[in-house]
Coordinates of C-alpha atoms and ligand atoms in Angstrom, one line a residue:
Chain A
M575 CA -11.0 -5.4 28.6
M576 CA -12.2 -1.8 28.8
R577 CA -9.8 -0.8 26.2
L578 CA -11.0 -3.4 23.8
L579 CA -14.5 -2.4 24.3
K580 CA -13.6 1.2 23.7
T581 CA -11.8 0.2 20.3
Y582 CA -14.2 -2.2 19.1
G583 CA -17.5 -1.2 20.9
T584 CA -18.7 0.9 17.9
I585 CA -18.7 -2.1 15.7
L586 CA -20.8 -4.2 18.1
L587 CA -23.3 -1.4 18.3
V588 CA -23.5 -0.9 14.7
F589 CA -24.2 -4.6 13.9
A590 CA -26.6 -4.9 16.9
G591 CA -28.3 -1.8 15.3
V592 CA -28.7 -3.8 12.0
G593 CA -30.2 -6.6 14.1
V594 CA -32.8 -4.2 15.8
L595 CA -33.8 -2.9 12.3
R596 CA -35.3 -6.5 12.1
L597 CA -38.3 -4.9 14.0
A598 CA -39.2 -2.8 10.9
L599 CA -37.7 -4.6 8.1
P600 CA -37.9 -8.1 6.6
G601 CA -35.2 -10.6 7.5
A602 CA -34.5 -11.6 4.0
F603 CA -33.5 -8.0 3.3
L604 CA -31.2 -7.6 6.4
I605 CA -29.6 -11.1 5.6
H606 CA -28.7 -10.1 2.2
V607 CA -27.4 -6.8 3.3
T608 CA -25.2 -8.4 6.0
I609 CA -23.8 -11.1 3.6
F610 CA -23.3 -8.7 0.8
S611 CA -21.6 -6.2 2.9
I612 CA -19.0 -8.8 4.0
Y613 CA -18.4 -9.5 0.3
T614 CA -18.1 -5.8 -0.3
M615 CA -15.6 -5.5 2.5
A616 CA -13.3 -8.0 0.8
F617 CA -13.4 -5.8 -2.4
S618 CA -13.0 -2.6 -0.4
F619 CA -10.0 -4.1 1.6
L620 CA -8.3 -5.0 -1.8
M621 CA -8.8 -1.4 -3.4
G622 CA -8.9 0.8 -0.5
R623 CA -6.0 -0.6 1.5
L624 CA -3.8 -2.2 -1.1
G625 CA -4.8 -0.4 -4.3
L626 CA -5.7 -3.6 -6.0
V627 CA -8.8 -3.4 -8.1
S628 CA -10.3 -6.7 -8.9
F629 CA -13.0 -7.3 -11.4
G630 CA -13.1 -11.0 -10.5
Q631 CA -14.5 -11.1 -7.1
P632 CA -17.3 -13.6 -7.7
A633 CA -14.7 -16.2 -8.4
Y634 CA -13.4 -16.0 -4.8
M635 CA -16.9 -16.0 -3.3
G636 CA -18.0 -18.8 -5.7
I637 CA -15.1 -21.1 -5.0
A638 CA -16.0 -21.0 -1.2
A639 CA -19.6 -21.4 -1.9
Y640 CA -19.0 -24.5 -4.0
G641 CA -16.7 -25.9 -1.3
T642 CA -19.6 -25.7 1.2
G643 CA -22.2 -26.9 -1.5
L644 CA -20.2 -29.9 -2.5
Y645 CA -19.7 -30.9 0.9
L646 CA -23.2 -30.6 2.1
H647 CA -24.7 -32.0 -1.2
Y648 CA -22.4 -35.2 -1.2
F649 CA -20.7 -35.6 2.0
G650 CA -22.0 -34.3 5.2
T651 CA -24.9 -32.7 6.8
N652 CA -23.3 -30.2 9.4
P653 CA -23.6 -26.7 7.9
L654 CA -20.8 -25.3 10.2
L655 CA -18.4 -28.0 9.0
G656 CA -19.7 -27.1 5.4
M657 CA -18.7 -23.6 6.0
M658 CA -15.3 -24.6 7.3
V659 CA -14.6 -26.6 4.0
G660 CA -15.8 -23.7 2.0
I661 CA -13.5 -21.2 3.7
I662 CA -10.6 -23.5 3.6
A663 CA -11.0 -23.9 -0.2
G664 CA -11.4 -20.2 -0.6
V665 CA -8.3 -19.4 1.3
A666 CA -6.2 -22.0 -0.4
F667 CA -7.4 -20.9 -3.8
A668 CA -6.7 -17.2 -2.9
G669 CA -3.2 -18.2 -1.7
V670 CA -2.4 -19.9 -4.9
I671 CA -3.8 -17.3 -7.3
G672 CA -2.6 -14.4 -5.1
G673 CA 0.9 -15.7 -5.4
L674 CA 0.7 -15.3 -9.2
F675 CA -1.6 -12.2 -9.6
V676 CA -0.1 -9.7 -7.1
R677 CA 3.0 -9.5 -9.2
L678 CA 0.9 -8.0 -12.0
S679 CA 0.8 -4.3 -12.6
S680 CA -2.6 -2.7 -11.8
S681 CA -4.4 -3.0 -15.1
Y682 CA -3.3 -6.6 -15.7
F683 CA -4.2 -7.6 -12.3
T684 CA -7.8 -6.2 -12.9
L685 CA -8.0 -8.1 -16.2
A686 CA -6.4 -11.3 -14.9
N687 CA -9.1 -11.4 -12.2
L688 CA -11.8 -10.9 -14.7
A689 CA -10.5 -13.7 -16.9
L690 CA -10.2 -16.0 -13.8
C691 CA -13.8 -15.4 -13.0
A692 CA -14.9 -16.3 -16.6
I693 CA -12.8 -19.4 -16.4
G694 CA -14.3 -20.3 -13.0
F695 CA -17.9 -19.8 -14.4
F696 CA -17.0 -22.0 -17.2
V697 CA -15.4 -24.8 -15.0
F698 CA -18.4 -25.0 -12.6
Q699 CA -21.0 -24.7 -15.2
R700 CA -19.7 -26.9 -18.0
A701 CA -16.4 -28.6 -17.4
L702 CA -17.3 -30.2 -14.0
V703 CA -21.2 -30.6 -15.0
H704 CA -21.1 -34.2 -13.8
I705 CA -20.2 -33.1 -10.3
T706 CA -21.8 -29.7 -10.1
R707 CA -24.9 -30.5 -12.2
G708 CA -24.4 -27.3 -14.2
D709 CA -27.0 -24.8 -14.0
T710 CA -29.4 -27.1 -12.2
G711 CA -27.1 -26.5 -9.2
L712 CA -26.6 -28.4 -6.0
W713 CA -29.5 -28.6 -3.6
Y714 CA -29.0 -29.5 0.1
L715 CA -31.3 -27.2 2.3
G716 CA -33.2 -30.2 3.6
R717 CA -30.0 -32.1 4.4
M718 CA -28.6 -29.6 6.7
E719 CA -28.7 -30.4 10.3
R720 CA -30.8 -28.1 12.7
W721 CA -30.0 -27.4 16.1
P722 CA -32.2 -25.8 18.8
L723 CA -30.2 -22.6 19.1
L724 CA -29.0 -22.5 15.4
N725 CA -31.5 -23.5 12.8
F726 CA -30.3 -21.9 9.5
R727 CA -33.7 -22.2 8.0
D728 CA -35.1 -19.7 10.6
P729 CA -34.4 -16.2 9.3
D730 CA -33.9 -14.7 12.7
H731 CA -31.4 -17.4 13.6
F732 CA -29.5 -16.9 10.5
L733 CA -29.5 -13.1 10.6
T734 CA -28.1 -13.3 14.3
F735 CA -25.5 -15.7 13.1
A736 CA -24.6 -13.6 10.1
L737 CA -24.4 -10.5 12.1
I738 CA -22.0 -12.0 14.6
V739 CA -19.8 -13.3 11.8
A740 CA -19.8 -9.8 10.2
A741 CA -18.9 -8.1 13.6
G742 CA -16.0 -10.5 14.0
I743 CA -14.8 -9.7 10.5
W744 CA -15.1 -6.0 11.0
I745 CA -13.2 -6.3 14.4
V746 CA -10.3 -8.2 12.7
V747 CA -10.2 -5.5 9.9
K748 CA -10.1 -2.7 12.4
G749 CA -7.5 -4.4 14.3
L750 CA -5.3 -4.8 11.1
D751 CA -5.9 -1.2 10.3
R752 CA -4.1 -0.3 13.5
S753 CA -1.3 -2.7 13.0
V754 CA 2.0 -2.2 11.3
F755 CA 0.7 -4.4 8.5
G756 CA -2.3 -2.1 8.0
A757 CA 0.0 0.9 7.6
A758 CA 2.4 -1.3 5.3
C759 CA -0.8 -2.0 3.0
L760 CA -1.6 1.6 2.7
A761 CA 2.1 2.3 2.1
V762 CA 2.1 -0.3 -0.8
K763 CA -1.0 1.6 -2.2
A764 CA 0.6 4.9 -2.1
N765 CA 4.2 4.1 -3.1
E766 CA 5.2 0.6 -3.3
R767 CA 8.7 1.3 -4.6
K768 CA 9.3 3.7 -1.5
L769 CA 8.4 0.8 0.8
Q770 CA 10.8 -1.5 -1.0
F771 CA 13.6 1.2 -0.2
L772 CA 12.6 1.0 3.4
G773 CA 13.6 -2.7 3.2
Y774 CA 10.1 -4.2 3.1
N775 CA 9.2 -7.2 0.9
T776 CA 6.1 -5.7 -0.7
Y777 CA 5.4 -8.8 -2.7
R778 CA 4.7 -10.8 0.5
I779 CA 2.8 -7.9 2.1
K780 CA 0.5 -7.7 -1.1
W781 CA 0.2 -11.5 -1.0
L782 CA -0.9 -11.7 2.5
G783 CA -3.4 -8.7 2.0
F784 CA -4.8 -10.5 -1.0
V785 CA -5.3 -13.7 0.8
M786 CA -7.0 -11.9 3.8
A787 CA -9.4 -9.9 1.5
N788 CA -10.5 -13.0 -0.4
S789 CA -10.8 -15.0 2.8
I790 CA -13.5 -12.5 3.7
A791 CA -15.0 -12.9 0.2
A792 CA -15.0 -16.8 1.0
V793 CA -16.9 -16.2 4.2
A794 CA -19.7 -14.4 2.3
G795 CA -19.7 -17.2 -0.2
T796 CA -20.2 -19.9 2.5
L797 CA -22.8 -17.8 4.2
Y798 CA -24.8 -17.6 0.8
A799 CA -24.4 -21.4 0.4
V800 CA -25.8 -22.2 3.9
Y801 CA -28.5 -19.5 3.7
F802 CA -29.9 -20.6 0.2
G803 CA -29.1 -24.3 0.8
F804 CA -28.4 -24.2 -2.8
V805 CA -25.5 -23.2 -5.1
S806 CA -25.2 -22.7 -8.8
P807 CA -22.7 -21.1 -11.2
A808 CA -24.8 -17.9 -11.1
I809 CA -22.9 -17.0 -7.9
M810 CA -19.7 -16.5 -10.0
D811 CA -21.3 -15.2 -13.0
V812 CA -18.7 -12.9 -14.6
L813 CA -21.5 -10.6 -15.6
R814 CA -22.0 -9.8 -11.9
A815 CA -18.3 -8.9 -11.3
P816 CA -18.7 -5.1 -11.6
E817 CA -21.7 -5.2 -9.1
V818 CA -19.3 -5.3 -6.0
V819 CA -17.1 -2.6 -7.6
V820 CA -20.2 -0.3 -7.8
V821 CA -21.4 -1.1 -4.3
G822 CA -17.9 -0.7 -2.9
L823 CA -17.3 2.6 -4.4
L824 CA -20.8 3.9 -3.6
G825 CA -20.1 3.3 0.1
G826 CA -16.5 4.3 -0.1
V827 CA -13.5 1.8 -0.3
G828 CA -10.9 1.8 2.5
S829 CA -13.4 3.2 5.2
L830 CA -14.6 0.8 7.8
Y831 CA -18.4 1.4 7.5
G832 CA -18.3 2.2 3.8
P833 CA -19.1 -1.4 2.7
L834 CA -22.0 -1.7 5.1
I835 CA -23.5 1.8 4.0
G836 CA -22.9 1.0 0.3
T837 CA -24.5 -2.3 0.5
F838 CA -27.5 -1.1 2.5
V839 CA -28.1 1.7 0.0
Y840 CA -27.7 -0.5 -3.1
I841 CA -29.9 -3.3 -1.9
A842 CA -32.5 -0.8 -0.6
M843 CA -32.5 0.8 -4.1
Q844 CA -32.8 -2.7 -5.8
D845 CA -35.7 -3.7 -3.6
L846 CA -37.6 -0.4 -3.5
V847 CA -36.9 1.6 -6.6
S848 CA -37.1 -1.5 -8.8
A849 CA -40.6 -1.9 -7.6
I850 CA -41.7 1.5 -9.0
F851 CA -39.1 2.0 -11.7
V852 CA -37.7 -0.5 -14.0
Y853 CA -34.4 1.2 -14.7
W854 CA -33.4 1.1 -11.2
E855 CA -29.7 0.5 -12.4
L856 CA -30.0 4.1 -13.8
V857 CA -30.7 5.5 -10.5
V858 CA -27.9 3.7 -9.0
G859 CA -25.5 4.7 -11.7
T860 CA -26.3 8.4 -11.4
M861 CA -25.8 8.1 -7.7
L862 CA -22.5 6.4 -8.3
V863 CA -21.3 9.3 -10.6
L864 CA -22.3 11.8 -7.9
V865 CA -20.7 10.0 -5.1
M866 CA -17.4 9.3 -7.1
M867 CA -17.0 13.1 -7.4
A868 CA -16.2 13.0 -3.8
G869 CA -13.3 10.5 -4.6
E870 CA -13.0 6.9 -3.8
R871 CA -14.2 7.4 -0.3
G872 CA -17.8 7.3 -1.3
I873 CA -20.9 8.0 0.9
A874 CA -19.0 7.1 4.0
S875 CA -16.7 10.0 3.6
L876 CA -19.6 12.3 3.1
L877 CA -21.1 11.2 6.4
E878 CA -17.6 11.4 8.0
S879 CA -17.2 15.0 6.9
A880 CA -20.7 16.2 7.8
P881 CA -20.0 16.8 11.5
R882 CA -16.9 18.8 10.5
L883 CA -18.7 20.9 7.9
L884 CA -21.6 21.6 10.4
R885 CA -19.0 22.6 13.0
M886 CA -17.4 24.9 10.4
R887 CA -20.7 26.3 9.5
A888 CA -21.6 26.9 13.2
R889 CA -18.2 28.6 13.8
H890 CA -18.8 30.7 10.6
D891 CA -22.2 31.7 12.0
R892 CA -20.8 32.6 15.3
S893 CA -18.0 34.7 13.8
S894 CA -20.3 36.6 11.6
A895 CA -22.7 37.2 14.4
G896 CA -20.0 38.4 16.8
Chain B
M1437 CA 40.0 17.3 4.4
M1438 CA 39.1 16.2 0.8
G1439 CA 38.9 12.6 -0.4
T1440 CA 41.1 12.0 -3.4
G1441 CA 40.1 10.6 -6.8
V1442 CA 39.7 7.1 -8.0
D1443 CA 41.3 4.4 -5.7
G1444 CA 43.1 7.0 -3.5
A1445 CA 42.8 6.9 0.3
M1446 CA 39.3 7.7 1.4
I1447 CA 38.3 9.7 4.3
G1448 CA 37.8 7.1 7.0
G1449 CA 39.7 4.4 5.3
E1450 CA 38.9 2.2 2.2
A1451 CA 35.9 3.0 0.0
I1452 CA 32.5 1.9 1.4
L1453 CA 30.7 2.2 -2.0
G1454 CA 32.3 2.0 -5.3
A1455 CA 31.6 1.7 -9.0
R1456 CA 33.9 0.4 -11.6
G1457 CA 33.4 0.8 -15.3
L1458 CA 29.7 1.3 -14.6
T1459 CA 27.7 1.6 -18.1
K1460 CA 24.0 1.9 -18.8
R1461 CA 22.5 2.5 -22.1
F1462 CA 18.9 3.4 -22.9
G1463 CA 18.6 2.6 -26.7
A1464 CA 21.3 4.4 -28.4
M1465 CA 22.0 6.8 -25.5
C1466 CA 24.5 6.2 -23.0
A1467 CA 23.2 7.5 -19.6
A1468 CA 26.3 6.2 -17.7
N1469 CA 29.5 5.6 -19.5
S1470 CA 32.2 3.6 -17.9
I1471 CA 32.0 5.4 -14.5
D1472 CA 34.6 4.9 -11.9
Y1473 CA 33.5 6.3 -8.6
H1474 CA 34.5 5.7 -4.9
L1475 CA 33.0 7.1 -1.7
G1476 CA 34.9 6.9 1.5
P1477 CA 33.1 5.4 4.7
K1478 CA 32.6 8.8 6.3
E1479 CA 32.9 11.0 3.4
M1480 CA 30.3 13.7 2.2
A1481 CA 30.5 14.1 -1.4
G1482 CA 28.4 15.9 -4.2
I1483 CA 27.6 15.1 -7.7
I1484 CA 26.6 18.0 -10.0
G1485 CA 25.8 18.1 -13.6
P1486 CA 23.2 19.5 -16.2
N1487 CA 19.8 17.9 -16.8
G1488 CA 20.0 14.5 -18.2
A1489 CA 23.6 14.1 -17.4
G1490 CA 22.8 10.7 -15.8
K1491 CA 23.0 11.6 -12.2
T1492 CA 19.9 9.9 -11.1
T1493 CA 20.8 6.9 -13.4
V1494 CA 24.0 6.5 -11.3
F1495 CA 21.9 6.4 -8.2
N1496 CA 19.7 3.8 -9.7
L1497 CA 22.7 1.6 -10.7
L1498 CA 24.2 2.1 -7.2
T1499 CA 20.9 1.2 -5.4
G1500 CA 19.9 -1.7 -7.7
V1501 CA 17.0 -0.3 -9.5
Y1502 CA 18.8 -1.0 -12.8
A1503 CA 21.2 -3.7 -13.5
P1504 CA 24.3 -2.1 -15.4
D1505 CA 25.1 -3.2 -19.0
Q1506 CA 28.7 -3.3 -18.0
G1507 CA 30.8 -2.8 -14.9
S1508 CA 30.2 -3.5 -11.2
V1509 CA 29.2 -2.0 -7.9
F1510 CA 31.1 -2.7 -4.7
F1511 CA 29.9 -2.2 -1.1
D1512 CA 32.4 -2.5 1.8
G1513 CA 34.8 -4.7 -0.3
R1514 CA 32.3 -7.0 -1.6
E1515 CA 30.6 -7.0 -5.1
I1516 CA 26.9 -6.3 -5.0
T1517 CA 26.1 -5.6 -8.6
R1518 CA 23.5 -8.5 -8.7
L1519 CA 21.8 -7.7 -5.4
S1520 CA 18.2 -6.5 -5.2
P1521 CA 17.3 -3.1 -4.0
Q1522 CA 16.0 -4.6 -0.8
Q1523 CA 19.2 -6.6 -0.1
R1524 CA 21.2 -3.3 -0.6
V1525 CA 19.0 -1.6 1.9
K1526 CA 19.8 -4.5 4.4
L1527 CA 23.4 -3.6 3.9
G1528 CA 22.9 0.0 4.8
I1529 CA 22.5 1.7 1.5
R1530 CA 19.5 4.1 1.7
R1531 CA 18.3 6.9 -0.7
T1532 CA 15.8 9.5 -1.3
F1533 CA 14.1 10.2 -4.6
Q1534 CA 14.3 13.2 -7.0
L1535 CA 10.5 13.4 -6.7
A1536 CA 9.7 13.7 -3.0
S1537 CA 8.7 10.2 -2.2
T1538 CA 6.7 9.5 0.9
F1539 CA 3.3 7.7 1.9
D1540 CA 0.9 10.5 1.3
N1541 CA -2.1 8.5 2.6
L1542 CA -0.4 8.0 6.1
R1543 CA 0.3 10.5 8.8
V1544 CA 3.7 12.0 9.1
I1545 CA 4.6 10.1 12.3
D1546 CA 3.4 6.8 10.7
N1547 CA 5.7 7.2 7.7
L1548 CA 8.5 7.3 10.4
R1549 CA 7.1 4.6 12.3
L1550 CA 7.2 2.3 9.3
A1551 CA 10.9 3.3 8.6
Y1552 CA 11.7 2.7 12.2
Y1553 CA 9.8 -0.7 12.6
H1554 CA 11.8 -2.3 9.8
K1555 CA 15.1 -1.0 11.1
Q1556 CA 14.3 -2.3 14.5
R1557 CA 13.3 -5.6 13.2
Q1558 CA 15.8 -6.1 10.5
G1559 CA 16.0 -9.8 9.4
R1560 CA 13.1 -10.7 11.7
C1561 CA 10.4 -8.6 10.0
S1562 CA 7.8 -11.3 9.5
L1563 CA 4.2 -10.8 8.3
G1564 CA 3.0 -12.3 11.6
G1565 CA 5.0 -9.8 13.5
M1566 CA 3.6 -7.0 11.4
C1567 CA 0.1 -8.0 11.8
S1568 CA 0.2 -8.3 15.7
A1569 CA 2.4 -5.1 16.2
D1570 CA 0.4 -2.0 17.0
L1571 CA 1.6 0.8 14.8
G1572 CA 0.8 3.3 17.8
E1573 CA 3.2 1.3 20.0
V1574 CA 6.1 1.8 17.7
R1575 CA 8.1 4.5 19.4
D1576 CA 11.6 5.6 19.6
E1577 CA 13.5 8.6 20.6
S1578 CA 15.1 8.8 17.1
I1579 CA 11.5 9.4 15.8
D1580 CA 10.9 12.4 18.1
E1581 CA 14.4 13.8 17.6
C1582 CA 14.0 13.8 13.7
L1583 CA 10.7 15.6 14.0
E1584 CA 12.1 18.1 16.4
Q1585 CA 15.2 18.8 14.4
L1586 CA 13.3 19.2 11.2
E1587 CA 10.5 21.2 12.8
L1588 CA 7.9 18.7 12.0
S1589 CA 6.6 18.0 15.5
K1590 CA 3.5 20.1 15.0
A1591 CA 2.7 18.3 11.7
A1592 CA 3.3 14.8 13.3
H1593 CA -0.3 13.8 13.2
L1594 CA -1.3 15.3 9.9
P1595 CA -1.7 13.3 6.7
V1596 CA 1.3 13.7 4.5
A1597 CA -0.9 14.7 1.6
S1598 CA -1.5 17.9 3.4
L1599 CA 2.1 18.9 3.6
P1600 CA 4.0 21.4 1.4
L1601 CA 6.9 20.0 -0.7
G1602 CA 9.5 21.2 1.9
S1603 CA 8.1 19.3 4.6
K1604 CA 7.7 16.1 2.5
R1605 CA 11.4 16.3 1.4
K1606 CA 12.4 16.7 5.1
L1607 CA 10.1 13.8 6.1
E1608 CA 11.9 11.7 3.5
L1609 CA 15.3 12.6 4.8
A1610 CA 14.2 11.7 8.3
M1611 CA 12.7 8.2 7.1
A1612 CA 16.2 7.5 5.5
L1613 CA 18.0 8.7 8.6
I1614 CA 16.0 6.5 11.0
G1615 CA 17.1 3.6 9.0
A1616 CA 20.7 4.4 10.4
P1617 CA 22.3 4.0 6.9
R1618 CA 26.0 3.3 6.3
V1619 CA 25.7 5.1 2.9
L1620 CA 23.0 7.8 2.4
L1621 CA 22.2 8.9 -1.4
L1622 CA 20.2 12.0 -1.7
D1623 CA 18.8 13.0 -5.1
E1624 CA 18.4 16.7 -5.3
P1625 CA 17.3 17.1 -1.6
F1626 CA 17.1 20.9 -1.9
A1627 CA 15.0 21.2 -5.2
G1628 CA 12.0 23.4 -4.8
L1629 CA 12.9 24.4 -1.1
S1630 CA 13.1 27.7 0.6
E1631 CA 16.3 29.0 2.0
M1632 CA 15.2 28.4 5.4
E1633 CA 14.2 24.9 4.6
I1634 CA 17.5 24.2 2.9
G1635 CA 19.2 25.5 6.1
Q1636 CA 17.2 23.0 8.2
I1637 CA 18.3 20.1 5.9
V1638 CA 21.9 21.2 5.8
A1639 CA 22.0 21.5 9.7
M1640 CA 20.4 18.1 9.9
L1641 CA 23.0 16.6 7.7
R1642 CA 25.8 18.3 9.5
H1643 CA 24.5 17.2 12.8
R1644 CA 23.5 13.6 12.1
C1645 CA 25.7 12.4 9.2
T1646 CA 29.2 14.3 9.3
R1647 CA 31.9 11.8 10.1
R1648 CA 29.3 9.2 10.9
M1649 CA 28.3 7.9 7.6
A1650 CA 28.9 8.3 3.8
V1651 CA 26.8 10.8 2.1
L1652 CA 26.4 11.3 -1.6
I1653 CA 24.2 14.4 -2.7
I1654 CA 23.0 15.1 -6.3
E1655 CA 22.6 18.9 -6.7
H1656 CA 22.0 21.2 -9.6
K1657 CA 23.3 24.1 -7.9
I1658 CA 26.9 23.9 -6.8
T1659 CA 26.6 26.7 -4.3
W1660 CA 24.5 24.7 -1.8
L1661 CA 27.2 22.1 -1.7
K1662 CA 30.0 24.5 -1.0
D1663 CA 30.2 24.3 2.7
L1664 CA 28.8 21.0 3.0
V1665 CA 30.7 18.4 1.1
D1666 CA 34.3 17.3 1.1
R1667 CA 34.5 16.5 -2.6
I1668 CA 32.5 17.2 -5.8
S1669 CA 32.2 15.3 -9.0
V1670 CA 30.9 16.7 -12.3
L1671 CA 29.0 14.4 -14.3
V1672 CA 28.2 15.4 -18.0
N1673 CA 26.8 13.0 -20.6
G1674 CA 27.2 10.1 -18.5
E1675 CA 30.9 10.7 -17.8
I1676 CA 32.6 12.1 -14.7
I1677 CA 34.7 15.1 -16.1
A1678 CA 36.1 16.4 -12.9
D1679 CA 36.5 15.4 -9.3
G1680 CA 38.0 17.1 -6.3
D1681 CA 37.2 19.7 -3.8
Y1682 CA 34.9 22.7 -4.3
Q1683 CA 37.5 25.2 -5.6
T1684 CA 39.5 22.7 -7.6
V1685 CA 36.3 21.7 -9.5
L1686 CA 35.1 25.3 -9.9
D1687 CA 38.5 26.2 -11.3
S1688 CA 38.9 23.3 -13.6
P1689 CA 39.1 24.1 -17.2
V1690 CA 37.1 21.0 -18.2
T1691 CA 34.4 21.9 -15.8
R1692 CA 34.2 25.5 -17.1
K1693 CA 34.1 24.3 -20.5
S1694 CA 31.5 21.5 -20.5
Y1695 CA 29.5 22.4 -17.5
W1696 CA 29.2 26.2 -17.5
R1697 CA 30.0 26.4 -21.2
V1698 CA 32.5 29.3 -20.6
E1699 CA 35.8 29.2 -22.5
Ligands
ATP1066 N1 14.3 4.4 -17.5 C1 14.8 5.2 -18.7 N2 14.4 4.8 -19.9 C2 14.9 5.5 -21.0 N3 15.7 6.6 -20.7 C3 16.0 7.0 -19.5 C4 15.6 6.3 -18.3 N4 16.1 6.9 -17.2 C5 16.8 8.0 -17.7 N5 16.8 8.0 -19.0 C6 17.5 9.0 -19.8 O1 18.9 9.0 -19.3 C7 19.3 10.3 -19.3 C8 19.9 10.5 -17.9 O2 18.7 10.6 -17.1 P1 18.9 11.0 -15.6 O3 17.6 10.9 -15.0 O4 20.0 10.0 -15.0 O5 19.6 12.4 -15.6 P2 19.8 13.4 -14.3 O6 21.2 13.8 -14.5 O7 19.3 12.8 -13.1 O8 18.9 14.7 -14.8 P3 18.0 15.7 -14.1 O9 19.0 16.8 -13.5 O10 17.1 16.2 -14.9 O11 17.4 14.9 -12.9 C9 18.2 11.3 -19.8 O12 18.3 11.6 -21.1 C10 17.0 10.4 -19.6 O13 16.0 10.8 -20.5
MG1067 MG1 17.7 13.2 -11.9

C-alpha cells in the first residue's frame, strides 16, 4: 500500500491540485483542460512511446463520443452506461483499425489516419444523416439521469468525476511505463528490427499499444459527449486533427505530465490571448517552434531539466567562489 | 583443431548451420552467388572480404531478413529457408548488426532486461504477461555477469544514447549472449573500437562461447581473427574463394590474388 502510494502519489497530488485551482478558475476551463489532456495523452502515448504519429486522432475520439451520444439519444438515460457503450465502441474500432494500420510504415501510418478521419467525418455528417441528424447533431442533455452525488450538469460534480478518471488513466500509463511492455514499446520506437531479433513479435506490441492509446482517446470522447450532452460531426472534423499534435508536442510527448502541461498552456492561450489578440494561433505557433527546438520532449522537459540546470549553476557558483 | 571445408566433419559433430547454393541478386548484381557453407555446432569461424563482397548479405540470408533467390538454409538438420527471422531466433540463431544496434532511449540495464525477459519466457511471452511484469523485477545473474565482464556495470543505469560506440557494441554482444544462442552471428563486432575494447570482446567470446556454441564473425581485418577462430572463409564478389585455417587462407594463392591483389 505504502509502495503504491509512493509510486502513484504524485499523480493524485497533481490532479487534486488541478481541482484546487477551481477556487480561482472557472469550472468550464478546468473541465476542458482535464478532458483535452486525456485526449492529448492518447496522442502522446502513440508518438512518445511507440513512435507512431497519427493525424487522425479526432476519429478515435469521435467514434466513442458517437457511441455515447447514440445510446443516450435513442436508447438509455444512464450517462455512465452511455460512457461504457462509447468506450466499447472506441476500443473495438481501434482494435480493428490498429490491426490494419500498425503494419504501415511511418509516413503511411500518418496519412492513413488522416484519411480515416476524413472518412469518419463524412460518414457521420452525411452517410448516416438519418441516424446522426448531420450537423444538427444529437441532443440528450435533458435526458441524462441525475444522481444526488453525481450530477453531470453540475460543473463541480463533473470536474471531480473527470479528474478521478484522468488520475486513473495516468496511474495506468505510469504502471505501463514501468512494465516490460512499456520498455518494449520504447524499444519499438527506437529500433523495431532489433526487437524482432530479440524474438519479440513487434506487430502485436504495436497493435496493443495502439489500442491502449486510442482507448484513452475514447475515454476523452465519451467525457465530452456527456459533458456537453450533445454530439455533432464537428468533434471529428479533420481540420482539427493537427490540434492535438501541436498540444502534444508543446507539452512534450512521452512524458507523463507533458500532455497536462501542454493542454493547460494551450487552452489558457486560447482563452486569454484570443481575448486580446485575434491571431492567437500565431502565438501558439511561435511557442511551438521555440519548444520544438528542445526536441520532442516539449515544455515538460524544460521543467524537468530546470532543477538540474539550477544545481549545475549553484555548483558552478560555488566552485568559482572557492 | 580446424573445421574442414564443405560437408566435412565439423567441430562438435554435424553442421548446425548450413547453406546450400545460396544466391541473392539485387538487380543485375549478384550479392551472394551459389554459396555453400557449413558451420560446426561448437565451431568459431570467420568471414573476411572486401567492402561490398556480400558478407552482410550472407548474414541476412541466414537470419531470414532476405529470402534467397535460389538455394536453401539448414539448421540442425532441418531446412529453415522459409522461416521468419523471429522463428529463427526461437531456434537459437542470434546476430548483431554492422551498425551497432541497441535501444538508445532505454537504459543499458533495460536493454539487457528486455533480452533476458524474452529468453526466460520463450514461447510464453504473452502481451498480458509483458504488461503485468515489472521491468525492474527482471533480474538474473547472467545480466550482472555480462555487465561485469564487459565493464559496463558503472554505465548500467545510463541511457544508451549517452554511451560511446564501443560500449554500444559491447552491449549489443551482451544482449545476444543473454539469449543463450546456439549460433551467434557477429557482423564486424570490432569496427570502430579501441584495442582495449577489442580485447574485452575477444576475452568475452573466448570465455562465453568457445566450445559452447557456434560463432561466425564477419571482419575486415584478418589479424583480429587470427587467435580467435578455427577457420576463415574469404568472400569476394558474392563467392567463397578460400576456406581453411588462418595460415592456409593467408598463404592461398587465390586469396593473395583476389583479396590482397598481390601476384
Ligand atoms: N537491400 C539491398 N538492396 C540493393 N543492394 C544491396 C542491398 N543490400 C546489399 N546490397 C548490395 O549488395 C552488395 C553486397 O553488400 P553487403 O552489405 O552484403 O556487403 P558487405 O560485404 O557486408 O560489405 P561491407 O564490408 O561494406 O559491410 C553491395 O554492393 C551492396 O550495395
Ligand atoms: Mg557488411
